[in-house]
Amino acid sequence: MGNKLDESILQSFMEISPYLSSLLDEEISFALTDREKFIAFLPRENIKPDIKVGGFIKEGSSTYEALRLEKVVSKIVPENVFGFKLKSIAVPLKNERGNIVGVVSIGKSLEKQEHILNLSKNLSIALNQIASAITELSEGVQNTASSNEIILKEAKDASEKTENTDEILSFIKNIEKQTNLLGLNASIEAARAGEFGKGFSVVASEIRKLSNSSNESITKINKVIKEIRISVEKILDRIKIVNETSHNQAAALEEITASLQQVNTTAEKLEQISSKY
């Protein structure tokens, strides 16, 4: 009775073995043993362990360890055996009395998982490099924005100082007018003095020349200052635009960095999940 039941358990697994790959939705090899040898084996195209029906269980294999330890045993077969990593899972089969009657084992290729794991690692590394580059770029933009703030302040100060020159020019122009008036009065007095005022007439003429020269200089200075003021105002406008752009770029880079961090976290989780299979 016991032997028939044991055989029935093994027979049941033999009957379902062709459907396991479809049920698990994976390419797997299947093997079934009694306590000594293999009684069924279903290889796959790229998973072909050195197993033959009727062959004895090899010492040290996952099937052997499952029999010896009387528990589920999982092993990773290194890449040098099949050209890719393979996960072997062996489950001891027990009858109603708790005695082991055989072992069912499957071999599952880890090639896809390894590929996903490598992609995840490469993605994580690439994202970290991009994040570092963007962080560095963001710091550069922020430094540029800070420098622009300083330049903007200095340009505003320069603009204010050019406005202060109006008072100086007004003061000089007033002196020029007074000098011109003084020269005119001196000419009148020289004319009144007649022969005795000839020397004074020369002085009066020079004073009026100085006045005219001062007036021309003031006009030129005023023109130059106006041009400087216009240039400073243009510079101010451009710096404001650059400054605003720098702030916008810094904000955008911060958002990109945050998004990359989220993607990187996802990649790390994917890497952790892939490494479990």
Short mmCIF file of C-alpha atoms in Angstrom, two decimals:
data_model
loop_
_atom_site.label_atom_id
_atom_site.label_comp_id
_atom_site.label_asym_id
_atom_site.label_seq_id
_atom_site.Cartn_x
_atom_site.Cartn_y
_atom_site.Cartn_z
CA MET A 1 0.00 0.00 0.00
CA GLY A 2 2.79 2.37 1.00
CA ASN A 3 4.78 1.73 -2.14
CA LYS A 4 1.71 2.22 -4.32
CA LEU A 5 0.99 5.55 -2.63
CA ASP A 6 4.60 6.63 -3.02
CA GLU A 7 4.47 5.69 -6.68
CA SER A 8 1.19 7.57 -7.03
CA ILE A 9 2.77 10.75 -5.67
CA LEU A 10 5.65 10.49 -8.10
CA GLN A 11 3.33 9.59 -10.98
CA SER A 12 1.21 12.69 -10.30
CA PHE A 13 4.25 14.93 -10.68
CA MET A 14 5.29 13.12 -13.84
CA GLU A 15 1.87 13.80 -15.35
CA ILE A 16 1.88 17.54 -14.61
CA SER A 17 5.55 18.09 -15.55
CA PRO A 18 4.84 19.02 -19.21
CA TYR A 19 2.60 21.88 -18.06
CA LEU A 20 4.87 23.43 -15.42
CA SER A 21 6.67 25.75 -17.84
CA SER A 22 3.35 27.17 -19.07
CA LEU A 23 1.94 27.43 -15.55
CA LEU A 24 5.00 29.31 -14.29
CA ASP A 25 5.28 31.32 -17.54
CA GLU A 26 9.02 30.64 -17.60
CA GLU A 27 11.48 28.44 -19.46
CA ILE A 28 12.35 25.77 -16.89
CA SER A 29 13.79 22.28 -16.89
CA PHE A 30 12.06 19.65 -14.74
CA ALA A 31 13.45 16.57 -13.00
CA LEU A 32 11.87 13.97 -10.73
CA THR A 33 13.68 11.38 -8.61
CA ASP A 34 12.91 8.64 -6.16
CA ARG A 35 15.36 8.29 -3.30
CA GLU A 36 18.17 7.07 -5.54
CA LYS A 37 17.83 7.92 -9.20
CA PHE A 38 16.10 10.11 -11.77
CA ILE A 39 12.77 8.75 -13.00
CA ALA A 40 11.76 11.70 -15.18
CA PHE A 41 13.56 14.60 -16.84
CA LEU A 42 12.22 17.36 -19.07
CA PRO A 43 15.02 19.61 -20.42
CA ARG A 44 14.62 22.91 -22.23
CA GLU A 45 16.40 24.19 -25.31
CA ASN A 46 18.96 26.24 -23.41
CA ILE A 47 18.75 24.41 -20.07
CA LYS A 48 20.21 20.93 -20.45
CA PRO A 49 21.85 19.68 -17.24
CA ASP A 50 23.86 16.46 -17.38
CA ILE A 51 20.91 14.33 -16.25
CA LYS A 52 19.61 11.04 -17.65
CA VAL A 53 16.54 9.04 -16.67
CA GLY A 54 17.78 6.10 -14.63
CA GLY A 55 20.94 7.97 -13.64
CA PHE A 56 21.87 8.24 -9.98
CA ILE A 57 21.59 11.45 -7.98
CA LYS A 58 24.95 13.25 -7.83
CA GLU A 59 26.41 14.05 -4.45
CA GLY A 60 26.43 17.77 -3.72
CA SER A 61 23.60 18.58 -6.12
CA SER A 62 20.51 20.46 -4.94
CA THR A 63 18.49 17.22 -5.28
CA TYR A 64 21.02 15.35 -3.14
CA GLU A 65 20.97 18.11 -0.48
CA ALA A 66 17.15 18.18 -0.45
CA LEU A 67 17.13 14.43 0.28
CA ARG A 68 19.85 14.71 2.90
CA LEU A 69 18.49 17.79 4.70
CA GLU A 70 14.83 16.91 4.12
CA LYS A 71 14.00 20.48 3.15
CA VAL A 72 13.76 22.73 0.12
CA VAL A 73 17.19 23.54 -1.28
CA SER A 74 17.96 26.36 -3.68
CA LYS A 75 21.30 26.76 -5.43
CA ILE A 76 22.77 29.08 -8.03
CA VAL A 77 24.65 27.27 -10.77
CA PRO A 78 27.57 29.49 -11.90
CA GLU A 79 27.75 31.00 -15.37
CA ASN A 80 30.65 28.81 -16.51
CA VAL A 81 28.42 25.70 -16.53
CA PHE A 82 25.78 26.74 -19.10
CA GLY A 83 27.07 30.15 -20.19
CA PHE A 84 24.56 31.88 -17.92
CA LYS A 85 23.50 31.67 -14.30
CA LEU A 86 20.94 29.03 -13.40
CA LYS A 87 18.82 28.71 -10.29
CA SER A 88 18.11 25.15 -9.19
CA ILE A 89 15.29 24.50 -6.71
CA ALA A 90 14.78 21.03 -5.23
CA VAL A 91 11.72 20.12 -3.14
CA PRO A 92 11.52 16.85 -1.19
CA LEU A 93 8.25 14.93 -1.66
CA LYS A 94 6.76 13.26 1.41
CA ASN A 95 4.08 10.64 1.80
CA GLU A 96 1.30 10.71 4.38
CA ARG A 97 3.67 9.27 7.01
CA GLY A 98 6.12 12.13 6.46
CA ASN A 99 8.72 9.99 4.77
CA ILE A 100 10.55 11.34 1.73
CA VAL A 101 9.69 9.37 -1.39
CA GLY A 102 11.55 11.48 -3.92
CA VAL A 103 12.50 14.96 -5.03
CA VAL A 104 11.07 17.27 -7.66
CA SER A 105 13.47 19.89 -8.97
CA ILE A 106 13.39 22.67 -11.52
CA GLY A 107 16.13 24.62 -13.22
CA LYS A 108 15.39 28.24 -14.04
CA SER A 109 17.60 30.43 -16.22
CA LEU A 110 18.67 33.70 -14.59
CA GLU A 111 19.87 35.13 -17.91
CA LYS A 112 17.00 37.65 -18.18
CA GLN A 113 17.25 38.59 -14.52
CA GLU A 114 21.00 39.10 -14.90
CA HIS A 115 20.39 41.24 -17.96
CA ILE A 116 17.81 43.33 -16.08
CA LEU A 117 20.14 43.55 -13.08
CA ASN A 118 23.02 44.78 -15.24
CA LEU A 119 20.75 47.28 -17.00
CA SER A 120 19.51 48.50 -13.61
CA LYS A 121 23.07 48.90 -12.33
CA ASN A 122 24.17 50.73 -15.48
CA LEU A 123 21.07 52.92 -15.34
CA SER A 124 21.71 53.72 -11.69
CA ILE A 125 25.36 54.60 -12.41
CA ALA A 126 24.39 56.74 -15.42
CA LEU A 127 21.70 58.56 -13.44
CA ASN A 128 24.13 59.26 -10.61
CA GLN A 129 26.64 60.67 -13.10
CA ILE A 130 23.96 62.83 -14.75
CA ALA A 131 22.70 64.00 -11.35
CA SER A 132 26.26 64.93 -10.32
CA ALA A 133 26.82 66.81 -13.59
CA ILE A 134 23.52 68.68 -13.24
CA THR A 135 24.27 69.50 -9.59
CA GLU A 136 27.63 70.91 -10.66
CA LEU A 137 25.97 72.83 -13.49
CA SER A 138 23.31 74.12 -11.09
CA GLU A 139 25.99 75.35 -8.70
CA GLY A 140 27.70 77.10 -11.61
CA VAL A 141 24.44 78.78 -12.63
CA GLN A 142 23.80 79.85 -9.05
CA ASN A 143 27.33 81.27 -8.81
CA THR A 144 26.73 83.13 -12.08
CA ALA A 145 23.46 84.48 -10.68
CA SER A 146 25.27 85.64 -7.53
CA SER A 147 27.96 87.33 -9.63
CA ASN A 148 25.27 88.97 -11.75
CA GLU A 149 23.65 90.31 -8.59
CA ILE A 150 26.94 91.96 -7.63
CA ILE A 151 27.46 93.34 -11.15
CA LEU A 152 23.86 94.59 -11.19
CA LYS A 153 24.41 96.45 -7.92
CA GLU A 154 27.65 97.98 -9.19
CA ALA A 155 25.99 99.00 -12.47
CA LYS A 156 23.16 100.67 -10.52
CA ASP A 157 25.75 102.52 -8.42
CA ALA A 158 27.51 103.65 -11.62
CA SER A 159 24.18 104.84 -13.05
CA GLU A 160 23.46 106.83 -9.90
CA LYS A 161 26.94 108.37 -10.02
CA THR A 162 26.45 109.52 -13.62
CA GLU A 163 23.31 111.31 -12.44
CA ASN A 164 25.39 113.13 -9.80
CA THR A 165 27.53 114.63 -12.58
CA ASP A 166 24.54 116.78 -13.60
CA GLU A 167 25.08 118.90 -10.49
CA ILE A 168 28.80 119.24 -11.24
CA LEU A 169 28.14 120.23 -14.85
CA SER A 170 25.54 122.74 -13.72
CA PHE A 171 28.04 124.22 -11.28
CA ILE A 172 30.75 124.43 -13.98
CA LYS A 173 28.30 125.97 -16.46
CA ASN A 174 27.39 128.61 -13.88
CA ILE A 175 31.10 129.42 -13.47
CA GLU A 176 31.44 129.61 -17.25
CA LYS A 177 28.56 132.10 -17.44
CA GLN A 178 30.05 134.21 -14.68
CA THR A 179 33.47 134.06 -16.37
CA ASN A 180 31.92 135.15 -19.66
CA LEU A 181 30.12 137.99 -17.89
CA LEU A 182 33.36 138.95 -16.17
CA GLY A 183 35.17 139.01 -19.53
CA LEU A 184 32.41 141.17 -21.05
CA ASN A 185 32.56 143.64 -18.16
CA ALA A 186 36.34 143.70 -18.40
CA SER A 187 36.12 144.54 -22.13
CA ILE A 188 33.71 147.39 -21.39
CA GLU A 189 35.98 148.80 -18.68
CA ALA A 190 39.03 148.46 -20.96
CA ALA A 191 37.23 150.43 -23.67
CA ARG A 192 36.39 153.15 -21.18
CA ALA A 193 39.99 153.38 -20.02
CA GLY A 194 41.13 154.01 -23.60
CA GLU A 195 44.90 153.94 -24.05
CA PHE A 196 45.41 152.99 -20.41
CA GLY A 197 43.11 149.98 -20.71
CA LYS A 198 44.89 148.19 -23.57
CA GLY A 199 46.63 145.72 -21.24
CA PHE A 200 43.41 145.10 -19.42
CA SER A 201 41.69 144.55 -22.79
CA VAL A 202 44.06 141.65 -23.53
CA VAL A 203 43.20 140.07 -20.17
CA ALA A 204 39.48 140.53 -20.85
CA SER A 205 39.86 138.85 -24.25
CA GLU A 206 41.63 135.85 -22.70
CA ILE A 207 38.93 135.55 -20.04
CA ARG A 208 36.22 135.44 -22.72
CA LYS A 209 38.23 132.84 -24.71
CA LEU A 210 38.50 130.74 -21.54
CA SER A 211 34.77 131.09 -21.03
CA ASN A 212 34.02 129.97 -24.60
CA SER A 213 36.49 127.08 -24.28
CA SER A 214 34.86 126.01 -21.00
CA ASN A 215 31.44 126.11 -22.64
CA GLU A 216 32.62 123.85 -25.48
CA SER A 217 34.24 121.45 -22.99
CA ILE A 218 31.05 121.32 -20.92
CA THR A 219 29.03 120.50 -24.05
CA LYS A 220 31.42 117.68 -24.96
CA ILE A 221 31.51 116.33 -21.38
CA ASN A 222 27.73 116.46 -21.19
CA LYS A 223 27.46 114.51 -24.46
CA VAL A 224 29.94 111.86 -23.27
CA ILE A 225 28.17 111.48 -19.92
CA LYS A 226 24.81 111.07 -21.66
CA GLU A 227 26.30 108.35 -23.86
CA ILE A 228 27.78 106.64 -20.79
CA ARG A 229 24.43 106.83 -19.03
CA ILE A 230 22.64 105.26 -22.02
CA SER A 231 25.27 102.49 -22.16
CA VAL A 232 24.95 101.83 -18.41
CA GLU A 233 21.16 101.64 -18.72
CA LYS A 234 21.50 99.12 -21.56
CA ILE A 235 23.96 97.09 -19.49
CA LEU A 236 21.52 97.17 -16.56
CA ASP A 237 18.71 95.89 -18.76
CA ARG A 238 20.86 93.07 -20.14
CA ILE A 239 22.13 92.06 -16.70
CA LYS A 240 18.55 91.94 -15.42
CA ILE A 241 17.59 89.61 -18.29
CA VAL A 242 20.65 87.39 -17.72
CA ASN A 243 20.00 87.38 -13.98
CA GLU A 244 16.38 86.36 -14.43
CA THR A 245 17.41 83.64 -16.91
CA SER A 246 20.04 82.33 -14.47
CA HIS A 247 17.47 82.10 -11.67
CA ASN A 248 15.03 80.30 -13.98
CA GLN A 249 17.76 77.89 -15.12
CA ALA A 250 18.78 77.17 -11.53
CA ALA A 251 15.16 76.43 -10.60
CA ALA A 252 14.72 74.19 -13.66
CA LEU A 253 17.94 72.31 -12.87
CA GLU A 254 16.78 71.74 -9.30
CA GLU A 255 13.54 70.23 -10.62
CA ILE A 256 15.49 68.00 -13.05
CA THR A 257 17.78 66.88 -10.22
CA ALA A 258 14.77 65.99 -8.06
CA SER A 259 13.19 64.04 -10.93
CA LEU A 260 16.45 62.20 -11.61
CA GLN A 261 16.67 61.30 -7.94
CA GLN A 262 13.22 59.73 -8.13
CA VAL A 263 14.17 57.77 -11.26
CA ASN A 264 17.42 56.71 -9.60
CA THR A 265 15.51 55.48 -6.55
CA THR A 266 13.28 53.43 -8.87
CA ALA A 267 16.35 52.02 -10.64
CA GLU A 268 17.88 51.03 -7.30
CA LYS A 269 14.64 49.29 -6.30
CA LEU A 270 14.61 47.49 -9.65
CA GLU A 271 18.20 46.43 -9.02
CA GLN A 272 17.26 45.09 -5.58
CA ILE A 273 14.27 43.19 -6.99
CA SER A 274 16.35 41.73 -9.85
CA SER A 275 19.04 40.53 -7.46
CA LYS A 276 16.50 38.44 -5.53
CA TYR A 277 15.68 36.18 -8.45
#
